[in-house]
Coordinates of C-alpha atoms and ligand atoms in Angstrom, one line a residue:
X1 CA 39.3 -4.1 5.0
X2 CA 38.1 -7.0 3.3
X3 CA 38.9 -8.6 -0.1
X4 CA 37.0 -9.6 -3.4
X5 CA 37.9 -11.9 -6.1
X6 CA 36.3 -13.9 -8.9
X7 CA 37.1 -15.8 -12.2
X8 CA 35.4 -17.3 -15.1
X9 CA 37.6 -18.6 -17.8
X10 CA 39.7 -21.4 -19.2
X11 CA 42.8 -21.4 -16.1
X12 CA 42.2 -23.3 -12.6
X13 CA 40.3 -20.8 -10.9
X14 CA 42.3 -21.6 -7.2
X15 CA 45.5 -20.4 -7.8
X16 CA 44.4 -17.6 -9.4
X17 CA 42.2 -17.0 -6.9
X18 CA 44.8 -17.0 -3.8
X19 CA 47.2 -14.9 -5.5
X20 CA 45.0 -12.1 -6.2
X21 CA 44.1 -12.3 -2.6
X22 CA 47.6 -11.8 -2.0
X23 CA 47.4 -9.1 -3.6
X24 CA 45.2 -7.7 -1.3
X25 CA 47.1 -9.5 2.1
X26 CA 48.5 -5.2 2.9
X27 CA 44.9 -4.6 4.1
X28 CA 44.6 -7.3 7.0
X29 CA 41.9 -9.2 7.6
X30 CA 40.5 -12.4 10.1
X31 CA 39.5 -15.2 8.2
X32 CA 39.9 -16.2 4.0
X33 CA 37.7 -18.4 1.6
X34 CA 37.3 -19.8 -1.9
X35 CA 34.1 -21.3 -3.4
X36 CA 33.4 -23.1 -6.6
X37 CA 31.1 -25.2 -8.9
X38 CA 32.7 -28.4 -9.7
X39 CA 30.8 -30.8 -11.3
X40 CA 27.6 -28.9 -11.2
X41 CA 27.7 -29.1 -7.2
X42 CA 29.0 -25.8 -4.8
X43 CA 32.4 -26.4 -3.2
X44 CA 33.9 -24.0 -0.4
X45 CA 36.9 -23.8 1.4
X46 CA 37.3 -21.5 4.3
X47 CA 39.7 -20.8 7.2
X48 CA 39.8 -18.9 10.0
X49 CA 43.5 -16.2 10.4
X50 CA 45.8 -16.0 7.7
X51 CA 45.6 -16.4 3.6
X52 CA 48.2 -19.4 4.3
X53 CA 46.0 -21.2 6.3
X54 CA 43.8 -21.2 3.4
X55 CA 46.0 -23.0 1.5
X56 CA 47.0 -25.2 4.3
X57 CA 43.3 -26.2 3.8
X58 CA 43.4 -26.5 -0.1
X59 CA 46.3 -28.7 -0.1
X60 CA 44.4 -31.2 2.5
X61 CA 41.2 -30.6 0.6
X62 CA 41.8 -29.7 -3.4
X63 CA 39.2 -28.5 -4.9
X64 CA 38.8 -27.4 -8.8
X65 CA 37.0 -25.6 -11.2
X66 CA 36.8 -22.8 -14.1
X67 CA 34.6 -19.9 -12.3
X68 CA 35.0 -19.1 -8.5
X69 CA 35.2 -16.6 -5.9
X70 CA 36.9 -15.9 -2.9
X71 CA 37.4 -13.1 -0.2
X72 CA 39.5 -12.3 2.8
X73 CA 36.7 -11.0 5.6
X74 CA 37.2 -8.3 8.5
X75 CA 34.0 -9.0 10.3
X76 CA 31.6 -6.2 11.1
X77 CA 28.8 -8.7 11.5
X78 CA 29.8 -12.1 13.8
X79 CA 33.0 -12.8 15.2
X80 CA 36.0 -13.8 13.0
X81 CA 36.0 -17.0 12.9
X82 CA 35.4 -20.2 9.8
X83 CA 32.2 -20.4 10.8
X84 CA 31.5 -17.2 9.7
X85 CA 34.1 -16.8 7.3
X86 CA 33.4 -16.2 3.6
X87 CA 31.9 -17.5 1.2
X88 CA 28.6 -18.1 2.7
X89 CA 26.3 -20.6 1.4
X90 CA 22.7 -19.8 1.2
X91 CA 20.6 -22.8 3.2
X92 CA 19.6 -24.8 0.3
X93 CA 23.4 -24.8 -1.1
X94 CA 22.6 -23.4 -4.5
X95 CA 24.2 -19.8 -4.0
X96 CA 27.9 -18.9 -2.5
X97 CA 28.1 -15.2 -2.0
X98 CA 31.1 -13.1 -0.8
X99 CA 30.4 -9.8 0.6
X100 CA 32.4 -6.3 0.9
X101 CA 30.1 -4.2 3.1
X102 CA 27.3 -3.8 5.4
X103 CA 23.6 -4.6 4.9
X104 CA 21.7 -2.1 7.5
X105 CA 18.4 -3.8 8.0
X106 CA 19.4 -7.7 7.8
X107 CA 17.8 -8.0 10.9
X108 CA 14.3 -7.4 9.5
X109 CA 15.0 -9.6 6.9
X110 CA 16.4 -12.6 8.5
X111 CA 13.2 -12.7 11.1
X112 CA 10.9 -12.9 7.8
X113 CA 13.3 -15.4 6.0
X114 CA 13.2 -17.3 9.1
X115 CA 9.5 -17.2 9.5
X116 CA 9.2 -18.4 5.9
X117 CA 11.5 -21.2 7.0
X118 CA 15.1 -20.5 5.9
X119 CA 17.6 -21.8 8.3
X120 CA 21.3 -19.3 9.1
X121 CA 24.2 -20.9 9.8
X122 CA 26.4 -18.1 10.2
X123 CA 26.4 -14.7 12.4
X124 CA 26.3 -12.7 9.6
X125 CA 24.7 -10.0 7.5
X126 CA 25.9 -11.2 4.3
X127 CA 23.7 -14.4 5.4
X128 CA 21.0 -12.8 4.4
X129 CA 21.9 -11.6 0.8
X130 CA 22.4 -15.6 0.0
X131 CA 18.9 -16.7 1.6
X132 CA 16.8 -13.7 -0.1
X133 CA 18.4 -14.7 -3.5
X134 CA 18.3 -18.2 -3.5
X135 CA 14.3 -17.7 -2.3
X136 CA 14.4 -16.0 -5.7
X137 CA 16.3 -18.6 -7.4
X138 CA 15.1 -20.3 -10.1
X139 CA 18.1 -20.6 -12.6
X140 CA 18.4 -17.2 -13.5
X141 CA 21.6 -15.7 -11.2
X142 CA 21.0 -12.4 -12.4
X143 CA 16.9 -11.8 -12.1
X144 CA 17.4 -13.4 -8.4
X145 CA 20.3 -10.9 -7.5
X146 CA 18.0 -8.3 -9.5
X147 CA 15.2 -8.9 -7.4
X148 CA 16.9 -8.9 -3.8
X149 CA 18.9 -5.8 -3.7
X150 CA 15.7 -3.9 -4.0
X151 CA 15.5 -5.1 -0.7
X152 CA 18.2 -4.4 0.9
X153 CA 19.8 -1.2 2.6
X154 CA 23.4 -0.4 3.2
X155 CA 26.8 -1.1 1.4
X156 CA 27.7 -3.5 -0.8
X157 CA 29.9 -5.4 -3.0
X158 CA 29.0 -8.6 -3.6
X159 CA 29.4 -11.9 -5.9
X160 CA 27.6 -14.9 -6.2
X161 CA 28.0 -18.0 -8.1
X162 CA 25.3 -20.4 -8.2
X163 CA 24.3 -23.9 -9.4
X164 CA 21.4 -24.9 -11.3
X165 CA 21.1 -22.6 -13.9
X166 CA 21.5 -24.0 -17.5
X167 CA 21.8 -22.5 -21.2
X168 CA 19.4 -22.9 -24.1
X169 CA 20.9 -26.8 -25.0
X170 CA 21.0 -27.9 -21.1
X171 CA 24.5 -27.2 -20.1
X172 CA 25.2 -25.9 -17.0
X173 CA 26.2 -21.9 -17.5
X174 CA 29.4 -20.7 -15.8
X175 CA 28.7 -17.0 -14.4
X176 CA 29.6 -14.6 -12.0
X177 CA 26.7 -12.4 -10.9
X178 CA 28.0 -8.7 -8.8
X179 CA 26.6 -6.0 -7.5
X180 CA 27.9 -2.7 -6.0
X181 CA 26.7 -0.3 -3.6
X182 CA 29.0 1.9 -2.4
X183 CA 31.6 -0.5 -2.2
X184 CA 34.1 -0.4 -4.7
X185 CA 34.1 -3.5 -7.2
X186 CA 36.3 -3.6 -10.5
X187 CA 35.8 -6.0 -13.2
X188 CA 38.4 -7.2 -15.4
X189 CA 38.2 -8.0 -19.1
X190 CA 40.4 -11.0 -20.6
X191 CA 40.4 -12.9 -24.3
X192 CA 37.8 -15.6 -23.1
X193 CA 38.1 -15.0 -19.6
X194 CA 36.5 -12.2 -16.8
X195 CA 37.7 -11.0 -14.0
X196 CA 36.2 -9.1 -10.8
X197 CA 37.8 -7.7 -7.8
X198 CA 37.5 -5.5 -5.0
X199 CA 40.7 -3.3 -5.9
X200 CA 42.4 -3.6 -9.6
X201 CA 45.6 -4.2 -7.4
X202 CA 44.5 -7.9 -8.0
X203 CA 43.5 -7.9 -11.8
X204 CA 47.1 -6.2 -13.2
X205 CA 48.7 -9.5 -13.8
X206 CA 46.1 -10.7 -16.1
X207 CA 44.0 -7.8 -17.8
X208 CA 44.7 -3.8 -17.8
X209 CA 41.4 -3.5 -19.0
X210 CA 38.7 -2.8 -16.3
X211 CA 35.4 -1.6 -16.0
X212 CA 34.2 0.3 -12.5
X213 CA 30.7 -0.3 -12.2
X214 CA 28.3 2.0 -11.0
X215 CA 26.3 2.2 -7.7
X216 CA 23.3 0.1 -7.8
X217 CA 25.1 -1.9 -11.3
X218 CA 24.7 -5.7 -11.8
X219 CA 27.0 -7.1 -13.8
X220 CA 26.8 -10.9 -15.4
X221 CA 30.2 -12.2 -16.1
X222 CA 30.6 -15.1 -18.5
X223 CA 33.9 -16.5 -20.3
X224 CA 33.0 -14.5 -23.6
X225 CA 31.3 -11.6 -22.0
X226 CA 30.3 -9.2 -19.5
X227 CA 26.8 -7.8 -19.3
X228 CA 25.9 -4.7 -17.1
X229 CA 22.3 -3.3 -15.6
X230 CA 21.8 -0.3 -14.0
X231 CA 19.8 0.2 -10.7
X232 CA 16.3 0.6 -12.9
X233 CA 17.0 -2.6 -14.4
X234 CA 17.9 -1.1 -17.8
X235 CA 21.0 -2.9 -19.7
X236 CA 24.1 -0.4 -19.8
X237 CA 27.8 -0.1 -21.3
X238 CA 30.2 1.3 -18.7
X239 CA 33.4 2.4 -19.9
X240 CA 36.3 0.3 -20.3
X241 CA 39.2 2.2 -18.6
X242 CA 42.8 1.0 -19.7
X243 CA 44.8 1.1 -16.4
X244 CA 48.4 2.0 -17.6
X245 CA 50.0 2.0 -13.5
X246 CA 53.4 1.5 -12.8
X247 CA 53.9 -0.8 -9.4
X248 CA 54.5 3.4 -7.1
X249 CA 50.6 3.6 -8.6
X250 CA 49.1 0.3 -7.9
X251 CA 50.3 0.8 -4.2
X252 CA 48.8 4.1 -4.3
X253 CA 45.4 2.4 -5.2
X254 CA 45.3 4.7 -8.6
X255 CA 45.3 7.7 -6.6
X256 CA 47.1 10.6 -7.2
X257 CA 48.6 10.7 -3.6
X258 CA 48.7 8.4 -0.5
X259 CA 46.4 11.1 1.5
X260 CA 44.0 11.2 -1.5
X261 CA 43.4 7.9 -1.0
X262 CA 43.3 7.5 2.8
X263 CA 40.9 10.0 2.8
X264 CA 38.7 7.4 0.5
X265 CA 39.6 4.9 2.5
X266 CA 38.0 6.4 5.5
X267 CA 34.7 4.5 5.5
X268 CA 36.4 1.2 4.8
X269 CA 38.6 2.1 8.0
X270 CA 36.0 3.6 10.2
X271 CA 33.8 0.0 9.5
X272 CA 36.8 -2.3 10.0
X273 CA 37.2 -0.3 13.5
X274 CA 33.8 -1.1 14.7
X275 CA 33.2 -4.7 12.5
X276 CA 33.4 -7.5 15.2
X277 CA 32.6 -5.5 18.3
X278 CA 29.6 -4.8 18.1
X279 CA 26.7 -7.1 18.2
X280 CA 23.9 -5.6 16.0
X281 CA 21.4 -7.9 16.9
X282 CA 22.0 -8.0 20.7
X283 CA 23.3 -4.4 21.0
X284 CA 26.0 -6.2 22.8
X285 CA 29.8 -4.3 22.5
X286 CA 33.1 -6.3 23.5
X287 CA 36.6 -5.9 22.6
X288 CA 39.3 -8.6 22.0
X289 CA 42.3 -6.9 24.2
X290 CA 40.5 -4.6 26.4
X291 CA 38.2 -5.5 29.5
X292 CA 36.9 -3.1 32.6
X293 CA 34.9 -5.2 34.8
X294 CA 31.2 -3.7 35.8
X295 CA 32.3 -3.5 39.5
X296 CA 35.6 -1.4 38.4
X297 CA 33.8 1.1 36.2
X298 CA 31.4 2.0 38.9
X299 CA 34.0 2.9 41.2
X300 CA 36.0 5.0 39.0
X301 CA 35.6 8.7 40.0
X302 CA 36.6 9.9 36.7
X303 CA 38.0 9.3 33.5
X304 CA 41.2 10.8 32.1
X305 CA 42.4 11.3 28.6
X306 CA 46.3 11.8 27.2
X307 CA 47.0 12.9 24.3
X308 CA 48.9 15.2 22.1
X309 CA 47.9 16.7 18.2
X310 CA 45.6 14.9 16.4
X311 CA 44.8 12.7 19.2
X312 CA 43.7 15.4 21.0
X313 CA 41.3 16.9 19.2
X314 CA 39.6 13.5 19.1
X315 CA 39.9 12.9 22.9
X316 CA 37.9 16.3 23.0
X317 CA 35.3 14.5 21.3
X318 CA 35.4 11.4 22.7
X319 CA 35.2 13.3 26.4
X320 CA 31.6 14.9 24.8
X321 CA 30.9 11.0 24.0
X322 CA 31.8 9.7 27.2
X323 CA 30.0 12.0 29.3
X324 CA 27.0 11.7 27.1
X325 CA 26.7 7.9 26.9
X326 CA 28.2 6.6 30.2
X327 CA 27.5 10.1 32.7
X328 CA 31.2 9.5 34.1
X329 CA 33.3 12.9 34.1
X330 CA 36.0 12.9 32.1
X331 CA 39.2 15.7 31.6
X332 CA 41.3 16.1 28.4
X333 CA 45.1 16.6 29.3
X334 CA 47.9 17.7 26.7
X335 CA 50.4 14.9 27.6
X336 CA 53.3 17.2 27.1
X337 CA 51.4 19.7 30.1
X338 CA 50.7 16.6 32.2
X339 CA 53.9 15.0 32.3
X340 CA 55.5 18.0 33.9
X341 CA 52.9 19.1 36.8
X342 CA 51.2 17.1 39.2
X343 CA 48.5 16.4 38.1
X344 CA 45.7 14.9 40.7
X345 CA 45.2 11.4 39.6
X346 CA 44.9 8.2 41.9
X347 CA 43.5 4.7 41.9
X348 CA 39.8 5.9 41.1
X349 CA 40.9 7.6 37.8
X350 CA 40.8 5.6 34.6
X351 CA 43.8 6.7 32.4
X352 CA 43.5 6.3 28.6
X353 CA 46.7 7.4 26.5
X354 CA 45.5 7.9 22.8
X355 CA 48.1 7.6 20.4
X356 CA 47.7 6.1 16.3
X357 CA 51.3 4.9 16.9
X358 CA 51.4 4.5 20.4
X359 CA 55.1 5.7 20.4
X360 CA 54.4 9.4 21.1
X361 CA 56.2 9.9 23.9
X362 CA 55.0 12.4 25.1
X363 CA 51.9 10.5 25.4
X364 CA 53.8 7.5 26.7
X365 CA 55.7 9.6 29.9
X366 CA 52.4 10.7 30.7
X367 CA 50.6 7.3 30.8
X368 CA 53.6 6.4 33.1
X369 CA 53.4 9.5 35.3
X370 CA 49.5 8.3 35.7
X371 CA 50.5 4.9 36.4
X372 CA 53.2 5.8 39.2
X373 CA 50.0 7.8 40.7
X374 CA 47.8 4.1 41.0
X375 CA 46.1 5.0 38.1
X376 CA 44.8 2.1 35.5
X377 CA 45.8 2.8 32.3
X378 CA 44.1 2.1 29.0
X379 CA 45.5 3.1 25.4
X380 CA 43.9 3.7 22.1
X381 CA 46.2 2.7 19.2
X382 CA 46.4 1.9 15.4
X383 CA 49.4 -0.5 16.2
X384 CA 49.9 -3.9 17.7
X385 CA 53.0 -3.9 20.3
X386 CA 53.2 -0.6 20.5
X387 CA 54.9 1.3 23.7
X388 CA 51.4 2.5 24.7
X389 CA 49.7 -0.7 24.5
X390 CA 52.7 -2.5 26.2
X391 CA 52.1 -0.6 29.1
X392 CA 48.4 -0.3 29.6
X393 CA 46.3 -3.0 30.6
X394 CA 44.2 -3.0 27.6
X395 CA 44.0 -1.6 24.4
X396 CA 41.1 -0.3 22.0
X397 CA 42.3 -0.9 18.5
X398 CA 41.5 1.3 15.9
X399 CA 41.7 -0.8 12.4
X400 CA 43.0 2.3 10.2
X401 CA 46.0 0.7 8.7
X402 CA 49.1 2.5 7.5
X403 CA 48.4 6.0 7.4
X404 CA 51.2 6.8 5.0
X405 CA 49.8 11.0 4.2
X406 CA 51.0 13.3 7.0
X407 CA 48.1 14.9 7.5
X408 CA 45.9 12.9 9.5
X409 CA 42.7 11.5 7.8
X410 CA 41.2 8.4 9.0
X411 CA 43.6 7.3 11.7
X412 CA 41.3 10.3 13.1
X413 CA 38.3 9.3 12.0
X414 CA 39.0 5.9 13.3
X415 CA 39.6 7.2 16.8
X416 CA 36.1 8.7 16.7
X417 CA 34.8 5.8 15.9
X418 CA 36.6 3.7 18.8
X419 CA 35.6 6.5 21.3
X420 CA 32.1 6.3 20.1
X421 CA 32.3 2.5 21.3
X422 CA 34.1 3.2 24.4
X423 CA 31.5 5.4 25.7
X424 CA 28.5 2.5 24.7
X425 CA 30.6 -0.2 26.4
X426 CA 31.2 2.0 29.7
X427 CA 27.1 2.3 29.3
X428 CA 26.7 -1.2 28.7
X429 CA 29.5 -2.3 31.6
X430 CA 27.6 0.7 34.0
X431 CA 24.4 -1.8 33.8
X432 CA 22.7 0.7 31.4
X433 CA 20.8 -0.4 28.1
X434 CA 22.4 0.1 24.7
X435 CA 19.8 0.4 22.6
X436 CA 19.4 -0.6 19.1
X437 CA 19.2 2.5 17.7
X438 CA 22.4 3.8 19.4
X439 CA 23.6 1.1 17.1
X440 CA 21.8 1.9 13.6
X441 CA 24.2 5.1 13.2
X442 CA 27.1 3.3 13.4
X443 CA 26.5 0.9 10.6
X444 CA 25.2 3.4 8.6
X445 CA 28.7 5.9 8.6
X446 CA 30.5 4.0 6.3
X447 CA 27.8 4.6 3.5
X448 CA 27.6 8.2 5.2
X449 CA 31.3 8.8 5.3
X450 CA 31.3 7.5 1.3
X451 CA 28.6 10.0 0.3
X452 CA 30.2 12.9 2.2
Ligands
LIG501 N1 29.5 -7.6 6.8 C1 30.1 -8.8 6.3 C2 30.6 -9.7 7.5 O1 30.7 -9.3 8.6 C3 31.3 -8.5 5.4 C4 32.5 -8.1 6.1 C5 33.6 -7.8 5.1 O2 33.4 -6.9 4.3 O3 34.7 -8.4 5.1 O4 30.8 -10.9 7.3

């Protein structure tokens, strides 16, 4: 789940910066960056892993200013790495953008930009977002953003800083232009200072006073002010809210209860599950820590899934998914049953435990019971190191996070979402096309998810 942060006012904007995006550090994510204008020119800073790295870079390469941006990515579009990390830079270097979301037809858009002669740099949608605007561009932030979200489909949060636009006596304006689809953006007032950010989790040490904008809003954030247009174009006033939480209620996101808000975080959680596997303009699907070789998956007689609860009733999904996509038969065991018959089960049986901790241990017998048979085994798992994924010899991550509610919400939803990939990478691995519009659905469900 990725992170948003901006400032315009009198402090250094790094610092600030990095430690609201430490305030976000609980939701994980691959790569970190900061932009800023300094001196009227665009400076960025980006590293590939962990916030510290970040800062690793900053303290080799310091950079300065009074309005910036920064963002911790989970990649749905290009693999995690600085290259692709955020902020991204449009070609011309007027416009640094950082992104929270998904824009469904970039595809379309980059092949026009590109035949109008814009250069990418980067793997990513968000790529996009910064070409279209700056082909906007002509010192007026807000018109340009204006103008290129009527363009584009998906979900979004987004904020952009640019250079080159100047105020009625020639100086240089300092400005934060965002926009939100369907992602969730927060904006922060201050006494001569604005703040915006992708969770008010990183706005409590400075400002209790917050606006949430609208879908479709714009918002134009200045030292002194902060202006807000709805989707039409027509200048608005959202509420200020006054966020009275005590530290129990920032964790909990504002929510009345941790399942309340797992439940809103399922779209979030179902994205950072498929973000980085899939390659949208390819329809190419890989995963970091699991491989099954083309020659092994068309020997396998039959696929076999463990599971117990929750689990699975998604294994009874994925089965439907599998045997849909891939045509390989596939059985649904209750691990608890399987671990004390004898079940049939030999070296042509792919064995896949599914656990969200992948300490069930019911789950985890099982999987060795399989094993002890010659069976391969595979896990599906919300946790790193796990007994499940210790034993396998690869693991499909689901990226759910803590799942803190009993009930489950999207640890399952997750697991939908990694069998739904499973079953297109057995396609793919089978020698079978995975088209493009097997694809399209998937970037779509996080906005889906949202508006169900
Ligand atoms: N889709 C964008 C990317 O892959 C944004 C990812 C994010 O929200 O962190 O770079």
């Amino acid at each position: 789940m990725c992170g948003i942060v901006g400032y315009v006012g009198p402090r250094e904007v790094v610092p600030l910066l990095i430690a609201g995006l430490r305030r976000l550090e609980y939701r994980g994510y691959d790569s970190a960056g900061v932009a800023v204008v300094c001196d009227g020119a665009l400076e960025t800073r980006r590293a590939e892993g962990k916030l510290d790295r970040l800062v690793e870079r900053l303290a080799e390469q310091p950079v300065s200013g009074s309005y910036g941006v920064a963002h911790t990515r989970w990649a749905t579009h290009g693999k995690p790495t600085e290259r692709n990390a955020h902020p991204v830079v449009d070609s011309k270097n007027r416009i640094a953008i950082i992104h929270n979301g998904i824009i469904e037809n970039f595809l379309a858009i980059k092949r026009r930009l590109m035949g109008e002669g814009w250069t990418f740099a980067t793997d990513t949608d968000t790529e996009v977002i910064a070409n279209l605007v700056s082909s906007y561009y002509t010192g007026d932030l807000a018109a340009a953003v204006k103008r290129a979200v009527g363009e584009l489909e998906g979900m979004y949060a987004c904020a952009l800083i640019g250079t080159g636009g100047t105020d009625a006596d020639g100086h240089a304006i300092e400005e934060i232009v965002a926009v939100r689809q369907g992602t969730p953006l927060v904006l922060g007032l201050g006494k001569g200072e604005s703040f915006l950010a992708s969770d008010p989790a990183a706005l409590i040490a400075h400002t209790r006073d917050v606006i949430f904008l609208d879908n479709g809003d714009i918002a134009r954030l200045t030292r002194s002010q902060i202006e807000i247009w709805d989707r039409s174009g027509a200048a608005v006033q959202r509420p200020v809210t006054r966020l009275n939480w005590d530290p129990q209620q920032v964790e909990k996101g504002g929510y009345k209860h941790f399942m309340l808000k797992e439940i809103h975080e399922q779209p979030q959680a179902a994205r950072d599950t498929f973000g980085g596997r899939v390659d949208f303009e390819t329809g190419k699907i890989g995963f970091d820590a699991l491989e099954l070789a083309p020659d092994y998956v068309r020997s396998l007689s039959r696929i076999q899934l463990l599971a117990c609860g929750t689990s699975w009733h998604a294994a009874h999904i994925g089965k439907f998914l599998i045997e849909e996509m891939a045509r390989i038969p596939v059985e649904v065991d209750y691990a608890s049953e399987y671990r004390y018959r004898d079940p049939i089960v030999d070296a042509s049986v792919l064995v896949a435990g599914i656990s969200q901790s992948g300490e069930t241990i019911d789950t985890v017998w099982a999987m060795e019971a399989a094993k002890e048979r010659g069976a391969r085994l595979i896990a599906l798992s919300n946790v790193p190191g796990s007994q499940a994924t210790r034993i396998s010899s690869g693991t499909l991550y689901t990226h759910a996070g803590p799942e803190i509610g009993v009930a489950s919400t999207k640890a399952f939803t997750t697991q939908l979402v990694a069998f739904y990939l499973l079953a297109l990478y057995l396609r793919q691995q089978l020698g079978r096309e995975v088209e493009l519009e097997l694809l399209a659905p998937l970037a779509h469900l996080p906005q889906a998810i949202s508006e169900a």
